[in-house]
PDB file of C-alpha atoms in Angstrom:
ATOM      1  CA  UNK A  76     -19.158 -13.179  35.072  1.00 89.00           C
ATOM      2  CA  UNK A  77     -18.831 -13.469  38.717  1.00 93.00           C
ATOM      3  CA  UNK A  78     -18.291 -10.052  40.388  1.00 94.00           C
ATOM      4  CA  UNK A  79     -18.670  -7.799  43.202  1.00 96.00           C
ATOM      5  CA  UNK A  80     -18.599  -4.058  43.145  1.00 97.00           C
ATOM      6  CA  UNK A  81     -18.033  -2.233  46.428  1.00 98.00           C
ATOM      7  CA  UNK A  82     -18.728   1.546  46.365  1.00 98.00           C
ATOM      8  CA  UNK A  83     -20.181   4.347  48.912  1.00 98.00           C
ATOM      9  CA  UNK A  84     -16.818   5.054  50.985  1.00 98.00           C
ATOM     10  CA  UNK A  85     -15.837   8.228  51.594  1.00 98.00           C
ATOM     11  CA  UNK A  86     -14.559  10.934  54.054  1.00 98.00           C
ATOM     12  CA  UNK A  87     -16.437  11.616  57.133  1.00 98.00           C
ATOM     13  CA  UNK A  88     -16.051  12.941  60.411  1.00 98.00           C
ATOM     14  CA  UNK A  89     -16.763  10.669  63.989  1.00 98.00           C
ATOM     15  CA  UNK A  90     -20.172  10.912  64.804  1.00 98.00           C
ATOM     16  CA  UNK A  91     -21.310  10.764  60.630  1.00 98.00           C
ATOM     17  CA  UNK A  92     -22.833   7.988  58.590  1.00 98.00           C
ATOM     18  CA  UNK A  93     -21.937   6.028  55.310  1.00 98.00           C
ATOM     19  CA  UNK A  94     -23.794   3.441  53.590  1.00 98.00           C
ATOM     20  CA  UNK A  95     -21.660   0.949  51.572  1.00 98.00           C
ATOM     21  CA  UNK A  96     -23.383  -1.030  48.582  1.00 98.00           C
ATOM     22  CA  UNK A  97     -22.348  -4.356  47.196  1.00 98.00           C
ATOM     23  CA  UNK A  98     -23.763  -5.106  43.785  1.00 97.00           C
ATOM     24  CA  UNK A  99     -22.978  -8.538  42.498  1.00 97.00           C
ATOM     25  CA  UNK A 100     -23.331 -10.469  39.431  1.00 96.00           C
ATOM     26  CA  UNK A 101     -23.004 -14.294  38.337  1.00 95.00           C
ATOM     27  CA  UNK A 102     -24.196 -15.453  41.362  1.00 94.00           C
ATOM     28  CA  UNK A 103     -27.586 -14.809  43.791  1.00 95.00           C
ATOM     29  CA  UNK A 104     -26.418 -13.395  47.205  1.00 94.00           C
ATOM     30  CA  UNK A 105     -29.580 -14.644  49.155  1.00 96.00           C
ATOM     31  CA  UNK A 106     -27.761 -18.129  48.947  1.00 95.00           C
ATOM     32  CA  UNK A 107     -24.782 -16.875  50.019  1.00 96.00           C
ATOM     33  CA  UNK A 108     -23.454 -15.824  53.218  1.00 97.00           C
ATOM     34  CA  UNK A 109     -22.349 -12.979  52.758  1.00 97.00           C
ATOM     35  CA  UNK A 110     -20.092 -10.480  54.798  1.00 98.00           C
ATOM     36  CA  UNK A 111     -18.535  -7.043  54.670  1.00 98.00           C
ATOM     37  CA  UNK A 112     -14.861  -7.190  56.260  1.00 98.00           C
ATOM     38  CA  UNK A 113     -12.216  -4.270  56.288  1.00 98.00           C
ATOM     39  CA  UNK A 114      -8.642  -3.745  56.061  1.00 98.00           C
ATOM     40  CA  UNK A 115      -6.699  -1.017  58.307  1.00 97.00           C
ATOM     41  CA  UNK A 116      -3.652  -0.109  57.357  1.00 92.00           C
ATOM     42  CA  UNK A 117      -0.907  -2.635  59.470  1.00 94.00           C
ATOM     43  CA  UNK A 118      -3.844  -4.798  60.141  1.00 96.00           C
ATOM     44  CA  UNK A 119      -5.241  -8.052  59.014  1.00 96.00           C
ATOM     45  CA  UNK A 120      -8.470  -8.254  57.089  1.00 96.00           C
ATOM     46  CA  UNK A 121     -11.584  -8.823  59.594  1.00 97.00           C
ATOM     47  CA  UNK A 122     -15.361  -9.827  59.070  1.00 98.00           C
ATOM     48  CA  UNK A 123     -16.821  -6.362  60.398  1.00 98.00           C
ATOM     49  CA  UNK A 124     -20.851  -7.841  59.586  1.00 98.00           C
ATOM     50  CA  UNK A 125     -22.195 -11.308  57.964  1.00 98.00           C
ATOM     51  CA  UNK A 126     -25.302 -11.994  56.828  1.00 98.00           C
ATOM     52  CA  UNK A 127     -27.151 -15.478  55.779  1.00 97.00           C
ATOM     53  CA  UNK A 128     -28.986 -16.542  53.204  1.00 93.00           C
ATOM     54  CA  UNK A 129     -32.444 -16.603  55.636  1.00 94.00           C
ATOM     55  CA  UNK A 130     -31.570 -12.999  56.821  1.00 96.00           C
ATOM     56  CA  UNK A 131     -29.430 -13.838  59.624  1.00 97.00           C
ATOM     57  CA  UNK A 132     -27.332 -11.313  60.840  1.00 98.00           C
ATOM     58  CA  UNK A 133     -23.805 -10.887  63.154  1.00 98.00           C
ATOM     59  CA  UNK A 134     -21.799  -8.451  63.629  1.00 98.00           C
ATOM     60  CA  UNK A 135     -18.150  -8.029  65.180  1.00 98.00           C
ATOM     61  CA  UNK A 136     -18.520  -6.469  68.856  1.00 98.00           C
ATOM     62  CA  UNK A 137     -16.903  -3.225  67.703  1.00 98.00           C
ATOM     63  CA  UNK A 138     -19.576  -2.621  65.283  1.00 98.00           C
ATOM     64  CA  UNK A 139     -22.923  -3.928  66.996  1.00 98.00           C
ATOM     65  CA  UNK A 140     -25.200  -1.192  67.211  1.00 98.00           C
ATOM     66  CA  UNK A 141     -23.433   1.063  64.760  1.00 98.00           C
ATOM     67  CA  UNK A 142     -23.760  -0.993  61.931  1.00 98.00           C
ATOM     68  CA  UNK A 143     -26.293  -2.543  60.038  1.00 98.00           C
ATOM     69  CA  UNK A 144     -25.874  -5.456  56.720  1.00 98.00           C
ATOM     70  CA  UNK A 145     -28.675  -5.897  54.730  1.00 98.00           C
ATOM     71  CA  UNK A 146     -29.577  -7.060  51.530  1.00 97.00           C
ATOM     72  CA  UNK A 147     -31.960  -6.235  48.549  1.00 97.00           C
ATOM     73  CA  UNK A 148     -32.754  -9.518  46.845  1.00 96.00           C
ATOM     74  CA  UNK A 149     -34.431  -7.796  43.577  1.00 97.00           C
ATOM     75  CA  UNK A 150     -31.400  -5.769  43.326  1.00 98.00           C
ATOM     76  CA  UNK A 151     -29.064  -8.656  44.350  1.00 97.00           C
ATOM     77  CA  UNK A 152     -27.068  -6.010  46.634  1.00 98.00           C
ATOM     78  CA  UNK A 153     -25.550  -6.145  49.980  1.00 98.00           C
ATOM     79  CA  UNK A 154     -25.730  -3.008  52.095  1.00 98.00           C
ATOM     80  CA  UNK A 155     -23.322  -2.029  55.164  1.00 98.00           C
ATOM     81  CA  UNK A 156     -25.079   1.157  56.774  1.00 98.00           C
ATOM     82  CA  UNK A 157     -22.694   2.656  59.181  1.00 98.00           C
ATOM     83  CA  UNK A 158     -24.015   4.971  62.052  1.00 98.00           C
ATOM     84  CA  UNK A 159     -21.672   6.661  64.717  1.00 98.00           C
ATOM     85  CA  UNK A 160     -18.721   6.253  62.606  1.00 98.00           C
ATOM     86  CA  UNK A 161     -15.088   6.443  64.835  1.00 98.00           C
ATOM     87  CA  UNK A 162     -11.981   6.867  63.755  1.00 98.00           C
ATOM     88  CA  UNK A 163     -10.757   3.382  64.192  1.00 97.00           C
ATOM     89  CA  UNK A 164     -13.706   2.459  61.539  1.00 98.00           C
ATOM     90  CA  UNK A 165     -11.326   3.846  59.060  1.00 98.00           C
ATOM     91  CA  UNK A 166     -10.229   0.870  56.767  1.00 98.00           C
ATOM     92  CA  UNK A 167     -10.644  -0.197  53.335  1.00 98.00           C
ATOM     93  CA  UNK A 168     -14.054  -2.526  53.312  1.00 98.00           C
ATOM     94  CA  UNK A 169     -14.527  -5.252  51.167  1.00 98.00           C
ATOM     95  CA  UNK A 170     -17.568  -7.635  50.594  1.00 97.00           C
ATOM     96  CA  UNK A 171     -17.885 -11.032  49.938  1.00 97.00           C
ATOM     97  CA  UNK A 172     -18.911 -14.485  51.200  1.00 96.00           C
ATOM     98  CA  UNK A 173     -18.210 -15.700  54.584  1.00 95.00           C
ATOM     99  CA  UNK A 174     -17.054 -19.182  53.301  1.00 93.00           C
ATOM    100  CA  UNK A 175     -15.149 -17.663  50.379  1.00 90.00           C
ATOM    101  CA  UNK A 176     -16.625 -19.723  47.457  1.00 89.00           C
ATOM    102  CA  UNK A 177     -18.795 -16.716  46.072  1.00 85.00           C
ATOM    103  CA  UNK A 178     -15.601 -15.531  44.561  1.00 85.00           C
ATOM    104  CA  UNK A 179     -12.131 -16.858  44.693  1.00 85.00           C
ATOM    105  CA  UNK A 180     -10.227 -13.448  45.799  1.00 90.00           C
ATOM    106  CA  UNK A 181     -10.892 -10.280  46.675  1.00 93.00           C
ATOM    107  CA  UNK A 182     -11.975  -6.848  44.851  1.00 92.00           C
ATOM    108  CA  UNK A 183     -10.625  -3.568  44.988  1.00 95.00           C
ATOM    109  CA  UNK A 184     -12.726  -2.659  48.189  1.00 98.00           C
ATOM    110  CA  UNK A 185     -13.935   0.918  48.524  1.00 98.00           C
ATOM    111  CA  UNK A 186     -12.513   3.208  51.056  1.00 98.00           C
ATOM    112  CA  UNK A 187     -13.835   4.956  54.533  1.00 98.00           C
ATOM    113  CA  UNK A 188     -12.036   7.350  56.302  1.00 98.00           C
ATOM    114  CA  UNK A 189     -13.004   9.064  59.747  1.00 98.00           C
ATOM    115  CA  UNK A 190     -11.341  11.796  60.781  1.00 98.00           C
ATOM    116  CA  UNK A 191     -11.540  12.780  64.618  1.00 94.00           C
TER     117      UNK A 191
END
């Protein structure tokens, strides 16, 4: 079964720190890009942090230096650590691939909120 399983949202204040997990099945995510993207409410969806199958990272410019992707092969997890969290972080965040063929939609996303 092909899956992924977003968790480690919360409620934090600006300044705090969350780190998101990504635990997938039915497929390996070290051939994968993969990506976390978020959701704010009246807003598109947007790629937030993308990582490749060599280890590869990007991020979006209003996350470089705040966050971090990462990914534990063993445990076939993506990670999103987020540092210096602002309010306009808060979102719902989602994982998958970058070119969408890991899984054909989108899960229920877990949810970070930052209060000022």
């Amino acid at each position: 079964q092909v899956q992924l399983v977003e968790s480690g949202g919360g409620l934090v204040q600006a300044g705090g720190s969350l780190r998101l997990s990504c635990a997938a099945s039915g497929r390996i995510v070290s051939a994968y890009m993969m990506g976390w993207y978020r959701q704010a409410p009246g807003k598109q969806r947007e790629l937030v942090a993308s990582i490749t199958g060599g280890g590869t990272t990007n991020y979006a410019d209003s996350v470089k230096g705040r966050f971090t992707i990462s990914r534990d092969n063993a445990k076939n997890t993506v990670y999103l650590q987020m540092n210096s969290l602002k309010p306009e972080d808060t979102a719902v965040y989602y994982c998958n691939d970058v070119l969408h063929i890991f899984l054909p939609g989108w899960g229920q996303g877990t949810q970070v909120t930052v209060s000022s």
